[in-house]
Short mmCIF file of C-alpha atoms in Angstrom, two decimals:
data_model
loop_
_atom_site.label_atom_id
_atom_site.label_comp_id
_atom_site.label_asym_id
_atom_site.label_seq_id
_atom_site.Cartn_x
_atom_site.Cartn_y
_atom_site.Cartn_z
CA MET A 73 88.73 131.04 81.75
CA ALA A 74 86.85 131.14 78.49
CA GLU A 75 85.05 127.83 78.06
CA LYS A 76 82.68 126.54 75.50
CA THR A 77 80.49 123.42 75.97
CA GLU A 78 78.57 121.43 73.45
CA ALA A 79 75.90 120.39 75.98
CA ALA A 80 74.56 122.20 78.94
CA THR A 81 76.13 121.16 82.19
CA GLY A 82 72.99 121.31 84.20
CA GLY A 83 70.39 118.78 84.89
CA ALA A 84 69.68 115.33 83.94
CA GLY A 85 69.06 116.16 80.45
CA ALA A 86 72.56 117.19 79.56
CA GLY A 87 73.63 115.48 76.47
CA LYS A 88 72.65 112.05 75.32
CA GLN A 89 71.72 109.66 78.15
CA PRO A 90 73.70 106.54 78.61
CA ARG A 91 71.64 103.28 78.47
CA SER A 92 72.84 102.12 81.86
CA VAL A 93 75.01 103.70 84.43
CA ARG A 94 75.90 100.09 85.62
CA VAL A 95 77.68 99.52 82.28
CA VAL A 96 79.78 102.64 82.82
CA LEU A 97 80.56 101.63 86.35
CA LEU A 98 81.68 98.13 85.15
CA ALA A 99 84.01 99.79 82.62
CA LEU A 100 85.31 102.13 85.38
CA MET A 101 86.00 99.16 87.74
CA ILE A 102 87.86 97.29 84.92
CA ALA A 103 90.04 100.40 84.37
CA MET A 104 90.76 100.75 88.16
CA MET A 105 91.54 96.97 88.29
CA LEU A 106 94.05 97.45 85.49
CA ALA A 107 95.91 100.20 87.34
CA MET A 108 95.82 98.38 90.73
CA LEU A 109 96.47 94.89 89.49
CA ASP A 110 99.52 95.68 87.35
CA ASN A 111 102.19 96.08 89.99
CA MET A 112 100.81 93.07 91.95
CA ILE A 113 101.03 90.85 88.89
CA ILE A 114 104.48 92.08 87.80
CA GLY A 115 105.94 91.54 91.31
CA THR A 116 105.30 87.79 91.03
CA ALA A 117 106.72 87.62 87.47
CA MET A 118 109.88 89.57 88.19
CA PRO A 119 112.21 86.58 88.92
CA THR A 120 111.25 85.06 85.58
CA ILE A 121 111.75 88.41 83.77
CA VAL A 122 115.19 88.84 85.22
CA GLY A 123 116.14 85.32 84.37
CA GLU A 124 115.32 85.98 80.67
CA LEU A 125 116.32 89.66 80.21
CA GLY A 126 119.10 89.93 82.81
CA GLY A 127 119.82 93.32 84.33
CA LEU A 128 119.30 92.35 87.96
CA GLU A 129 121.06 95.56 89.07
CA HIS A 130 118.23 97.51 87.47
CA LEU A 131 115.40 95.36 88.89
CA SER A 132 113.98 98.03 91.23
CA TRP A 133 113.58 100.52 88.36
CA VAL A 134 110.93 98.28 86.80
CA VAL A 135 108.63 99.25 89.69
CA THR A 136 110.13 102.75 90.34
CA ALA A 137 109.64 103.92 86.75
CA TYR A 138 105.95 102.93 86.83
CA THR A 139 105.43 104.57 90.31
CA LEU A 140 107.25 107.76 89.27
CA ALA A 141 105.39 108.21 86.04
CA THR A 142 102.01 107.54 87.80
CA ALA A 143 102.59 110.01 90.67
CA ALA A 144 104.04 112.70 88.32
CA SER A 145 101.24 112.55 85.82
CA THR A 146 98.29 112.25 88.32
CA PRO A 147 97.75 116.02 88.83
CA LEU A 148 98.02 116.81 85.15
CA TRP A 149 95.39 114.18 84.12
CA GLY A 150 92.97 115.68 86.60
CA LYS A 151 93.41 119.22 85.35
CA LEU A 152 93.19 118.12 81.71
CA GLY A 153 89.85 116.44 82.42
CA ASP A 154 88.55 119.60 84.01
CA MET A 155 89.64 121.72 81.05
CA TYR A 156 88.84 119.54 78.04
CA GLY A 157 86.25 117.00 79.21
CA ARG A 158 86.49 113.85 81.22
CA LYS A 159 85.58 111.19 78.67
CA GLY A 160 88.23 111.99 75.94
CA VAL A 161 91.08 112.42 78.56
CA PHE A 162 90.14 109.15 80.26
CA MET A 163 90.05 107.26 77.08
CA THR A 164 93.46 108.68 76.11
CA SER A 165 94.90 107.42 79.43
CA ILE A 166 93.52 103.93 78.71
CA VAL A 167 95.13 103.89 75.23
CA ILE A 168 98.51 105.07 76.64
CA PHE A 169 98.31 102.37 79.35
CA LEU A 170 97.49 99.70 76.78
CA ALA A 171 100.33 100.89 74.52
CA GLY A 172 102.75 100.70 77.44
CA SER A 173 101.46 97.21 78.26
CA ALA A 174 101.97 95.97 74.76
CA LEU A 175 105.44 97.48 74.46
CA SER A 176 106.36 96.11 77.90
CA GLY A 177 105.40 92.62 76.75
CA MET A 178 107.61 92.96 73.75
CA ALA A 179 110.67 94.35 75.58
CA GLN A 180 113.90 92.65 74.62
CA ASP A 181 116.13 93.97 77.48
CA MET A 182 115.76 95.52 80.88
CA GLY A 183 116.39 99.08 79.56
CA GLN A 184 113.34 98.86 77.15
CA LEU A 185 111.24 97.26 79.86
CA ILE A 186 111.91 100.16 82.23
CA GLY A 187 111.16 102.68 79.58
CA PHE A 188 107.84 101.06 78.52
CA ARG A 189 106.89 100.66 82.21
CA ALA A 190 107.20 104.46 82.44
CA VAL A 191 104.72 104.74 79.52
CA GLN A 192 102.40 102.38 81.40
CA GLY A 193 102.71 104.54 84.49
CA LEU A 194 101.71 107.66 82.57
CA GLY A 195 98.50 106.06 81.53
CA ALA A 196 97.89 104.56 85.05
CA GLY A 197 97.92 108.05 86.56
CA GLY A 198 94.95 108.94 84.30
CA LEU A 199 93.13 105.69 84.98
CA MET A 200 92.84 106.22 88.73
CA VAL A 201 92.00 109.92 88.56
CA GLY A 202 89.56 109.43 85.63
CA VAL A 203 87.58 106.75 87.50
CA MET A 204 87.07 108.91 90.62
CA ALA A 205 86.31 112.07 88.74
CA ILE A 206 83.81 110.43 86.34
CA ILE A 207 81.99 108.99 89.30
CA GLY A 208 81.99 112.43 90.69
CA ASP A 209 80.34 113.73 87.56
CA LEU A 210 77.77 110.98 87.19
CA ILE A 211 76.66 110.43 90.81
CA PRO A 212 75.58 112.98 93.40
CA PRO A 213 77.65 112.86 96.60
CA ARG A 214 74.78 111.49 98.60
CA GLU A 215 74.67 108.53 96.19
CA ARG A 216 78.39 108.26 95.55
CA GLY A 217 79.46 106.38 98.69
CA LYS A 218 78.05 102.99 97.67
CA TYR A 219 79.73 103.14 94.28
CA GLN A 220 83.07 104.20 95.62
CA GLY A 221 82.74 101.35 98.13
CA MET A 222 82.63 99.04 95.01
CA ILE A 223 85.76 100.65 93.77
CA ALA A 224 87.40 99.99 97.06
CA GLY A 225 86.38 96.40 96.74
CA VAL A 226 88.11 96.23 93.37
CA MET A 227 91.31 97.58 94.96
CA ALA A 228 91.13 94.96 97.76
CA LEU A 229 90.55 92.06 95.39
CA SER A 230 93.33 93.24 93.15
CA MET A 231 95.79 93.19 96.14
CA ILE A 232 94.59 89.70 97.05
CA GLY A 233 94.39 88.17 93.58
CA GLY A 234 97.37 89.92 91.93
CA PRO A 235 100.16 87.63 93.10
CA LEU A 236 97.97 84.54 92.37
CA VAL A 237 97.12 85.74 88.89
CA GLY A 238 100.69 86.78 88.21
CA GLY A 239 102.07 83.42 89.27
CA THR A 240 99.50 81.46 87.21
CA ILE A 241 100.03 83.52 84.10
CA THR A 242 103.86 83.36 84.33
CA ASP A 243 103.87 79.65 84.98
CA HIS A 244 101.42 78.70 82.08
CA TRP A 245 101.75 81.48 79.46
CA GLY A 246 105.02 83.11 80.17
CA TRP A 247 105.85 86.54 81.77
CA ARG A 248 105.04 88.54 78.68
CA TRP A 249 101.37 87.73 79.12
CA SER A 250 101.51 89.52 82.52
CA PHE A 251 101.44 92.66 80.34
CA TYR A 252 99.42 91.39 77.38
CA ILE A 253 96.54 90.39 79.67
CA ASN A 254 95.83 94.08 80.17
CA ILE A 255 94.95 94.57 76.49
CA PRO A 256 91.64 92.61 76.16
CA LEU A 257 90.39 94.05 79.50
CA GLY A 258 91.37 97.50 78.43
CA VAL A 259 89.65 97.22 75.04
CA ILE A 260 86.41 96.08 76.75
CA ALA A 261 86.60 99.21 78.94
CA LEU A 262 87.29 101.45 75.96
CA ILE A 263 84.33 100.14 74.05
CA ALA A 264 81.99 100.36 76.94
CA ILE A 265 83.12 103.89 77.80
CA SER A 266 82.94 105.05 74.14
CA ALA A 267 79.38 103.64 73.70
CA VAL A 268 77.51 104.46 76.89
CA LEU A 269 79.36 107.26 78.68
CA HIS A 270 78.08 110.71 77.55
CA LEU A 271 79.35 113.67 79.41
CA PRO A 272 79.33 117.33 78.23
CA LYS A 273 82.25 118.02 75.94
CA LYS A 274 84.48 120.99 76.76
CA ARG A 275 86.96 123.03 74.82
CA SER A 276 89.02 125.34 76.90
CA GLU A 277 90.77 128.32 75.40
CA ALA A 278 93.10 128.65 78.36
CA ARG A 279 96.71 127.36 77.93
CA ILE A 280 98.00 124.43 79.95
CA ASP A 281 100.19 125.54 82.87
CA TYR A 282 103.32 123.93 81.47
CA LEU A 283 105.63 125.63 83.99
CA GLY A 284 103.48 124.45 86.90
CA ALA A 285 103.40 120.94 85.50
CA ALA A 286 107.21 120.86 85.07
CA LEU A 287 107.80 122.17 88.66
CA LEU A 288 105.33 119.69 90.12
CA THR A 289 106.79 116.77 88.19
CA ILE A 290 110.32 117.62 89.25
CA GLY A 291 109.25 118.03 92.91
CA ILE A 292 107.26 114.73 92.95
CA THR A 293 110.01 112.84 91.16
CA ALA A 294 112.65 114.02 93.63
CA ILE A 295 110.40 113.05 96.58
CA VAL A 296 109.72 109.47 95.19
CA LEU A 297 113.35 109.02 94.40
CA VAL A 298 114.38 110.07 97.94
CA THR A 299 111.96 107.66 99.42
CA THR A 300 112.88 104.89 97.06
CA TRP A 301 116.75 105.28 97.21
CA GLY A 302 117.16 106.48 100.70
CA GLY A 303 118.68 103.73 102.98
CA THR A 304 118.97 101.30 100.05
CA GLU A 305 120.84 102.60 96.99
CA TYR A 306 122.30 105.56 98.98
CA ALA A 307 122.71 106.37 102.60
CA TRP A 308 120.16 108.93 103.93
CA THR A 309 122.97 111.42 104.58
CA SER A 310 124.69 110.91 101.25
CA ALA A 311 125.28 113.78 98.78
CA ARG A 312 122.87 112.27 96.18
CA ILE A 313 119.90 112.11 98.63
CA MET A 314 120.72 115.66 99.94
CA GLU A 315 120.75 116.90 96.36
CA LEU A 316 117.42 115.26 95.59
CA ILE A 317 115.93 116.74 98.77
CA GLY A 318 117.15 120.25 97.85
CA ILE A 319 115.83 119.90 94.26
CA GLY A 320 112.49 118.62 95.52
CA VAL A 321 111.97 121.41 98.06
CA ALA A 322 113.03 124.05 95.64
CA ALA A 323 110.76 122.76 92.90
CA LEU A 324 107.75 122.43 95.19
CA VAL A 325 108.26 125.97 96.70
CA GLY A 326 108.47 127.33 93.16
CA PHE A 327 105.39 125.37 92.20
CA VAL A 328 103.29 126.87 95.02
CA PHE A 329 104.55 130.40 94.24
CA TRP A 330 103.68 129.95 90.56
CA GLN A 331 100.21 128.51 91.22
CA THR A 332 99.26 131.86 92.82
CA ARG A 333 100.01 133.53 89.47
CA ALA A 334 99.15 131.04 86.76
CA ALA A 335 96.04 131.84 84.63
CA GLU A 336 94.86 128.14 84.84
CA PRO A 337 96.91 126.47 87.61
CA ILE A 338 97.47 122.72 87.63
CA LEU A 339 96.53 122.59 91.30
CA PRO A 340 94.42 125.60 92.29
CA LEU A 341 95.40 126.52 95.78
CA HIS A 342 91.90 127.85 96.63
CA ILE A 343 90.66 124.32 97.02
CA PHE A 344 92.83 124.03 100.18
CA ARG A 345 90.74 126.86 101.76
CA SER A 346 88.18 124.15 102.41
CA ARG A 347 88.92 122.63 105.79
CA ASN A 348 87.42 119.34 104.81
CA PHE A 349 89.46 119.06 101.65
CA THR A 350 92.70 119.78 103.52
CA LEU A 351 91.77 117.26 106.22
CA MET A 352 91.03 114.60 103.71
CA SER A 353 94.30 115.19 102.00
CA VAL A 354 96.14 114.66 105.34
CA ILE A 355 94.04 111.54 106.13
CA GLY A 356 94.58 110.16 102.62
CA PHE A 357 98.31 110.59 103.03
CA ILE A 358 98.27 108.63 106.28
CA VAL A 359 96.04 105.84 104.86
CA GLY A 360 98.61 105.42 102.00
CA PHE A 361 101.49 105.46 104.47
CA VAL A 362 99.87 102.70 106.69
CA MET A 363 98.28 100.54 103.96
CA PHE A 364 101.29 99.99 101.71
CA GLY A 365 103.62 99.70 104.67
CA ALA A 366 101.40 96.97 106.08
CA THR A 367 101.09 95.11 102.80
CA LEU A 368 104.88 95.02 102.59
CA PHE A 369 105.87 93.79 106.06
CA LEU A 370 102.94 91.55 106.93
CA PRO A 371 103.72 88.85 104.28
CA LEU A 372 107.42 89.08 105.27
CA TYR A 373 106.51 88.43 108.92
CA GLN A 374 104.21 85.58 108.16
CA GLN A 375 106.71 83.88 105.82
CA SER A 376 109.79 84.46 108.05
CA VAL A 377 108.32 84.04 111.49
CA GLN A 378 105.16 81.97 111.04
CA GLY A 379 106.50 79.75 108.21
CA ALA A 380 103.88 80.67 105.61
CA SER A 381 104.42 79.86 101.93
CA ALA A 382 105.28 82.75 99.66
CA THR A 383 103.28 81.14 96.79
CA ASN A 384 99.97 82.45 98.12
CA SER A 385 101.24 85.70 99.48
CA GLY A 386 98.19 87.61 98.47
CA LEU A 387 96.00 85.29 100.62
CA LEU A 388 98.10 86.16 103.70
CA LEU A 389 96.46 89.57 103.67
CA LEU A 390 92.96 88.28 103.26
CA PRO A 391 91.88 89.12 106.78
CA MET A 392 92.91 92.81 106.36
CA LEU A 393 91.71 93.27 102.82
CA GLY A 394 88.52 91.33 103.36
CA ALA A 395 87.66 93.47 106.33
CA MET A 396 88.53 96.57 104.30
CA LEU A 397 86.26 95.39 101.49
CA VAL A 398 83.23 94.78 103.75
CA THR A 399 83.56 98.00 105.72
CA SER A 400 83.98 100.07 102.52
CA MET A 401 80.69 98.65 101.12
CA VAL A 402 78.92 99.16 104.43
CA ALA A 403 80.25 102.69 104.88
CA GLY A 404 79.21 103.66 101.39
CA ARG A 405 75.66 102.37 101.82
CA VAL A 406 75.17 103.96 105.27
CA THR A 407 76.40 107.28 103.86
CA THR A 408 73.96 106.95 100.95
CA SER A 409 71.07 106.11 103.15
CA THR A 410 71.70 108.64 105.96
CA GLY A 411 73.86 111.33 104.48
CA ARG A 412 76.10 111.20 107.55
CA TYR A 413 79.70 110.45 107.20
CA LYS A 414 81.76 112.00 110.06
CA ILE A 415 81.54 108.88 112.13
CA PHE A 416 83.57 106.91 109.62
CA PRO A 417 86.83 109.00 109.59
CA VAL A 418 86.65 108.98 113.45
CA ALA A 419 85.97 105.26 113.74
CA GLY A 420 88.58 104.54 110.96
CA GLY A 421 91.30 106.53 112.68
CA ALA A 422 90.69 104.84 115.97
CA LEU A 423 90.49 101.32 114.55
CA MET A 424 93.61 101.79 112.43
CA THR A 425 95.55 103.14 115.42
CA VAL A 426 94.49 100.24 117.65
CA GLY A 427 94.99 97.64 114.90
CA LEU A 428 98.49 98.79 114.18
CA TYR A 429 99.38 98.84 117.80
CA LEU A 430 98.14 95.22 118.08
CA LEU A 431 100.32 94.27 115.10
CA SER A 432 103.26 95.86 116.84
CA THR A 433 102.83 93.34 119.71
CA MET A 434 103.36 90.30 117.48
CA ASP A 435 106.40 88.13 118.35
CA THR A 436 107.74 84.69 117.38
CA ASP A 437 104.98 82.91 119.34
CA THR A 438 101.99 84.88 117.83
CA THR A 439 99.60 82.38 116.03
CA ARG A 440 98.27 83.05 112.52
CA PHE A 441 94.77 83.22 113.97
CA THR A 442 95.78 86.05 116.33
CA SER A 443 97.74 88.01 113.69
CA GLY A 444 94.66 87.58 111.38
CA LEU A 445 92.42 89.17 114.02
CA TYR A 446 94.87 92.11 114.36
CA MET A 447 94.98 92.51 110.60
CA ALA A 448 91.13 92.54 110.45
CA VAL A 449 91.06 95.48 112.92
CA VAL A 450 93.43 97.38 110.65
CA GLY A 451 91.32 96.47 107.72
CA LEU A 452 88.18 97.74 109.34
CA GLY A 453 89.82 101.02 110.02
CA MET A 454 91.12 101.44 106.46
CA GLY A 455 87.75 100.50 105.00
CA CYS A 456 86.15 103.34 106.92
CA LEU A 457 88.66 105.75 105.44
CA MET A 458 89.54 104.56 101.94
CA GLN A 459 86.65 105.96 99.87
CA ILE A 460 85.18 108.40 102.42
CA THR A 461 88.28 110.53 101.99
CA MET A 462 87.59 110.80 98.30
CA LEU A 463 83.83 111.34 98.80
CA VAL A 464 84.32 114.17 101.29
CA ALA A 465 87.10 115.79 99.21
CA GLN A 466 84.90 115.88 96.08
CA ASN A 467 81.96 117.17 98.10
CA SER A 468 84.17 120.01 99.32
CA VAL A 469 84.90 121.68 95.90
CA GLU A 470 82.90 123.05 92.93
CA MET A 471 82.17 120.83 89.99
CA LYS A 472 84.73 122.62 87.84
CA ASP A 473 87.49 121.44 90.18
CA MET A 474 86.24 117.85 90.50
CA GLY A 475 89.32 116.53 88.48
CA VAL A 476 91.91 118.42 90.46
CA ALA A 477 90.25 117.35 93.76
CA SER A 478 90.27 113.70 92.68
CA SER A 479 93.84 113.87 91.41
CA SER A 480 95.09 115.68 94.49
CA THR A 481 93.52 113.15 96.86
CA THR A 482 95.00 110.31 94.83
CA LEU A 483 98.42 112.03 94.74
CA PHE A 484 98.56 112.45 98.47
CA ARG A 485 97.70 108.83 99.02
CA THR A 486 100.44 107.86 96.50
CA LEU A 487 103.04 110.01 98.23
CA GLY A 488 101.96 108.58 101.56
CA SER A 489 102.60 105.14 100.29
CA SER A 490 106.13 106.18 99.15
CA PHE A 491 106.92 107.66 102.57
CA GLY A 492 105.39 104.70 104.41
CA VAL A 493 107.44 102.10 102.60
CA ALA A 494 110.61 104.13 102.89
CA ILE A 495 110.40 105.24 106.61
CA MET A 496 108.87 101.96 107.92
CA GLY A 497 111.37 100.01 105.76
CA ALA A 498 114.39 102.00 107.09
CA LEU A 499 113.28 101.36 110.70
CA PHE A 500 112.54 97.70 109.97
CA ASN A 501 115.96 97.07 108.30
CA ASN A 502 117.88 98.87 111.05
CA ARG A 503 116.10 96.85 113.78
CA VAL A 504 116.58 93.55 111.96
CA GLN A 505 120.34 94.24 111.57
CA ASP A 506 120.75 95.29 115.23
CA VAL A 507 118.97 92.15 116.53
CA MET A 508 120.91 89.86 114.14
CA ALA A 509 124.21 91.46 115.39
CA GLU A 510 123.09 90.78 119.04
CA ARG A 511 121.90 87.19 118.61
CA ALA A 512 124.00 85.80 115.76
CA ALA A 513 126.96 88.17 115.52
CA GLY A 514 128.69 87.86 112.11
CA SER A 515 127.15 84.53 111.12
CA GLY A 516 123.82 86.26 110.49
CA ALA A 517 125.12 88.75 108.01
CA LYS A 518 124.15 86.75 104.96
CA ALA A 519 120.65 86.09 106.22
CA THR A 520 120.20 89.79 106.91
CA GLU A 521 121.31 90.78 103.48
CA GLN A 522 118.88 88.36 101.90
CA SER A 523 116.01 89.07 104.28
CA ALA A 524 113.63 89.97 101.45
CA THR A 525 114.29 86.74 99.51
CA LEU A 526 114.27 84.13 102.30
CA THR A 527 111.43 81.73 101.56
CA ALA A 528 110.07 79.36 104.18
CA ASP A 529 112.11 76.47 102.61
CA ALA A 530 115.28 78.57 102.57
CA LEU A 531 114.67 79.64 106.16
CA ASN A 532 114.42 76.04 107.27
CA ALA A 533 117.71 75.26 105.56
CA LEU A 534 119.58 77.71 107.79
CA PRO A 535 121.32 76.53 111.00
CA ALA A 536 118.91 76.47 113.93
CA ALA A 537 120.77 79.23 115.79
CA ILE A 538 120.74 81.63 112.85
CA ARG A 539 117.09 80.78 111.96
CA ASP A 540 116.01 81.58 115.51
CA ALA A 541 117.94 84.84 115.56
CA TYR A 542 116.44 85.87 112.16
CA GLN A 543 112.93 85.10 113.30
CA HIS A 544 113.42 87.24 116.37
CA ALA A 545 114.98 89.99 114.32
CA VAL A 546 112.04 90.12 111.82
CA SER A 547 109.63 90.03 114.82
CA ALA A 548 111.48 92.97 116.33
CA GLY A 549 111.61 94.86 113.02
CA THR A 550 107.83 94.48 112.45
CA HIS A 551 107.25 95.71 116.10
CA THR A 552 109.18 98.90 115.32
CA ALA A 553 107.57 99.45 111.90
CA PHE A 554 104.00 98.98 113.11
CA LEU A 555 104.57 100.98 116.27
CA LEU A 556 105.52 103.84 113.99
CA GLY A 557 102.42 103.19 111.90
CA SER A 558 100.27 103.31 115.02
CA ALA A 559 101.73 106.69 115.97
CA VAL A 560 101.18 108.10 112.56
CA ALA A 561 97.57 106.77 112.54
CA VAL A 562 96.94 108.90 115.61
CA LEU A 563 97.32 111.91 113.34
CA ALA A 564 94.44 110.69 111.23
CA LEU A 565 92.28 110.18 114.26
CA VAL A 566 93.03 113.70 115.48
CA ALA A 567 92.32 115.20 112.02
CA SER A 568 89.04 113.33 111.77
CA PHE A 569 87.61 115.13 114.81
CA PHE A 570 87.93 118.45 112.98
CA VAL A 571 85.94 117.24 109.90
CA LYS A 572 82.79 119.37 109.45
CA GLU A 573 79.81 117.30 108.40
CA VAL A 574 78.64 119.35 105.43
CA PRO A 575 75.42 117.93 103.89
CA LEU A 576 76.15 115.80 100.89
CA LYS A 577 74.37 117.01 97.71
CA GLY A 578 71.45 114.82 96.77
CA ALA A 579 68.74 113.58 99.09
CA GLY A 580 69.00 109.83 98.85
CA PRO A 581 67.57 107.21 96.54
CA LYS A 582 64.07 108.75 96.40
CA ALA A 583 65.25 112.33 95.90
CA ALA A 584 63.50 114.25 93.24
CA ASP A 585 66.77 115.87 92.21
CA ALA A 586 68.68 112.59 91.82
CA PRO A 587 69.98 112.27 88.22
CA ALA A 588 68.41 109.85 85.76
CA ASP A 589 70.34 106.74 85.02
CA GLY A 590 73.82 107.66 83.82
CA ALA A 591 73.17 111.49 83.71
CA PRO A 592 75.81 113.86 85.01
CA ALA A 593 75.08 115.02 88.48
CA THR A 594 75.89 118.60 87.76
CA ALA A 595 72.60 120.36 88.37
CA LYS A 596 74.04 122.10 91.43
CA ALA A 597 77.44 122.70 92.79
CA PRO A 598 78.31 120.69 95.87
CA VAL A 599 78.13 122.45 99.18
CA THR A 600 81.49 123.84 100.19
CA GLU A 601 82.60 125.10 103.58
CA ALA A 602 85.09 127.67 104.68
CA VAL A 603 87.93 127.01 107.11
#
């Protein structure tokens, strides 16, 4: 690829120096918070939105459109950053996200809202990839762990605070401000990035791989739709699901074939020659599978079985997310100070497996304290894995592939979450229906159909026999879902043993070759290893 740069890409002196890397990191964390917080806030506001706009039958598409656009655009954003420079591409993604937010807030019907949410999702794909890739440019791998631990903290806080913030905004300002609130935060991030982030500008003469982008978009879209619709909108064996599976497989096979021939592939297959990168992709998929499945079923269990209020649903996950936050920070700092990291994937896989198994043992008599301890074990495991997977993946590729490495790792985690919610959800629903049929026969049908909307008050209003049957059914459903999660987590544990501890570039805080404050860490390419 012929490429021209306006500044040299080597050394601390490349380009104009930012005044403070901390300002850049603050802007990056705001951007990450926007992407992570959005769905959490909107979930709380959805009943009010449907009440005003109508279109209840299209409710799921408000979330699906966002998720689809995010997943499909993620690889393209990463590649564009590699080809044309990270800063401009990242700022473009922020602008698109803010435009989608403003338009969503002005939507007059459900169709408009779904379309504008897709625009939001396009921008969100670039936000997440851009944050990780820019950190990869600015900070040497040896120093990167503690900063990525901070990003993991933002993700955890977003999951905890999202429902609370969404409920407060909707109650006091109206649901439209659930979207408008993104605008001032995004503008702050834009100003900070524009003023203090200075990375080498690039101008690639290679053409964008449009065919590869189209094939990958079709394949990802088909996969997400299968996992979203399967077992809910359509039966898993229905013609529509089979068609989507066929389209998805054909598109992804065609994509892989084309990537071996494209002049500038969207996802260069040579990065998978690195054993560590491939293993981190697998582990990232499993983390997504487990984390989003857990955040879906744990609040449902605590509300239905333990009688917790849905109002503070984000706080129900505090033991898990708090443990994840603390462990991510500790893992990042230990990695920075020692340069050793293999222990964290191994410990994370083991803790996640044990924690999920413990969650699978919960029944109708399990106390909130006990379930909180079990959640904390899962959180400790995820904290060991969340950002270490990104760190090791970035350390396994050359600087020119930093964007595609970041986007690929993010994409695998996103796909893992789609599969986790779908497969664990299917097992959960089937088990709930079976137990309700055994314990309450036909009288429990309505409760089963409305399982996702039964609040603690609504549950108490049910006849005692049906309430008892439903609580046992939900308990049995969570047992099945978390037992599957524990089995899947074993794969992450096995994969972690094969990770090769390649030295991280940079020699710690006192290293002579550590970059100056805010300077791109591109003096040397990261060490890579062969399979």
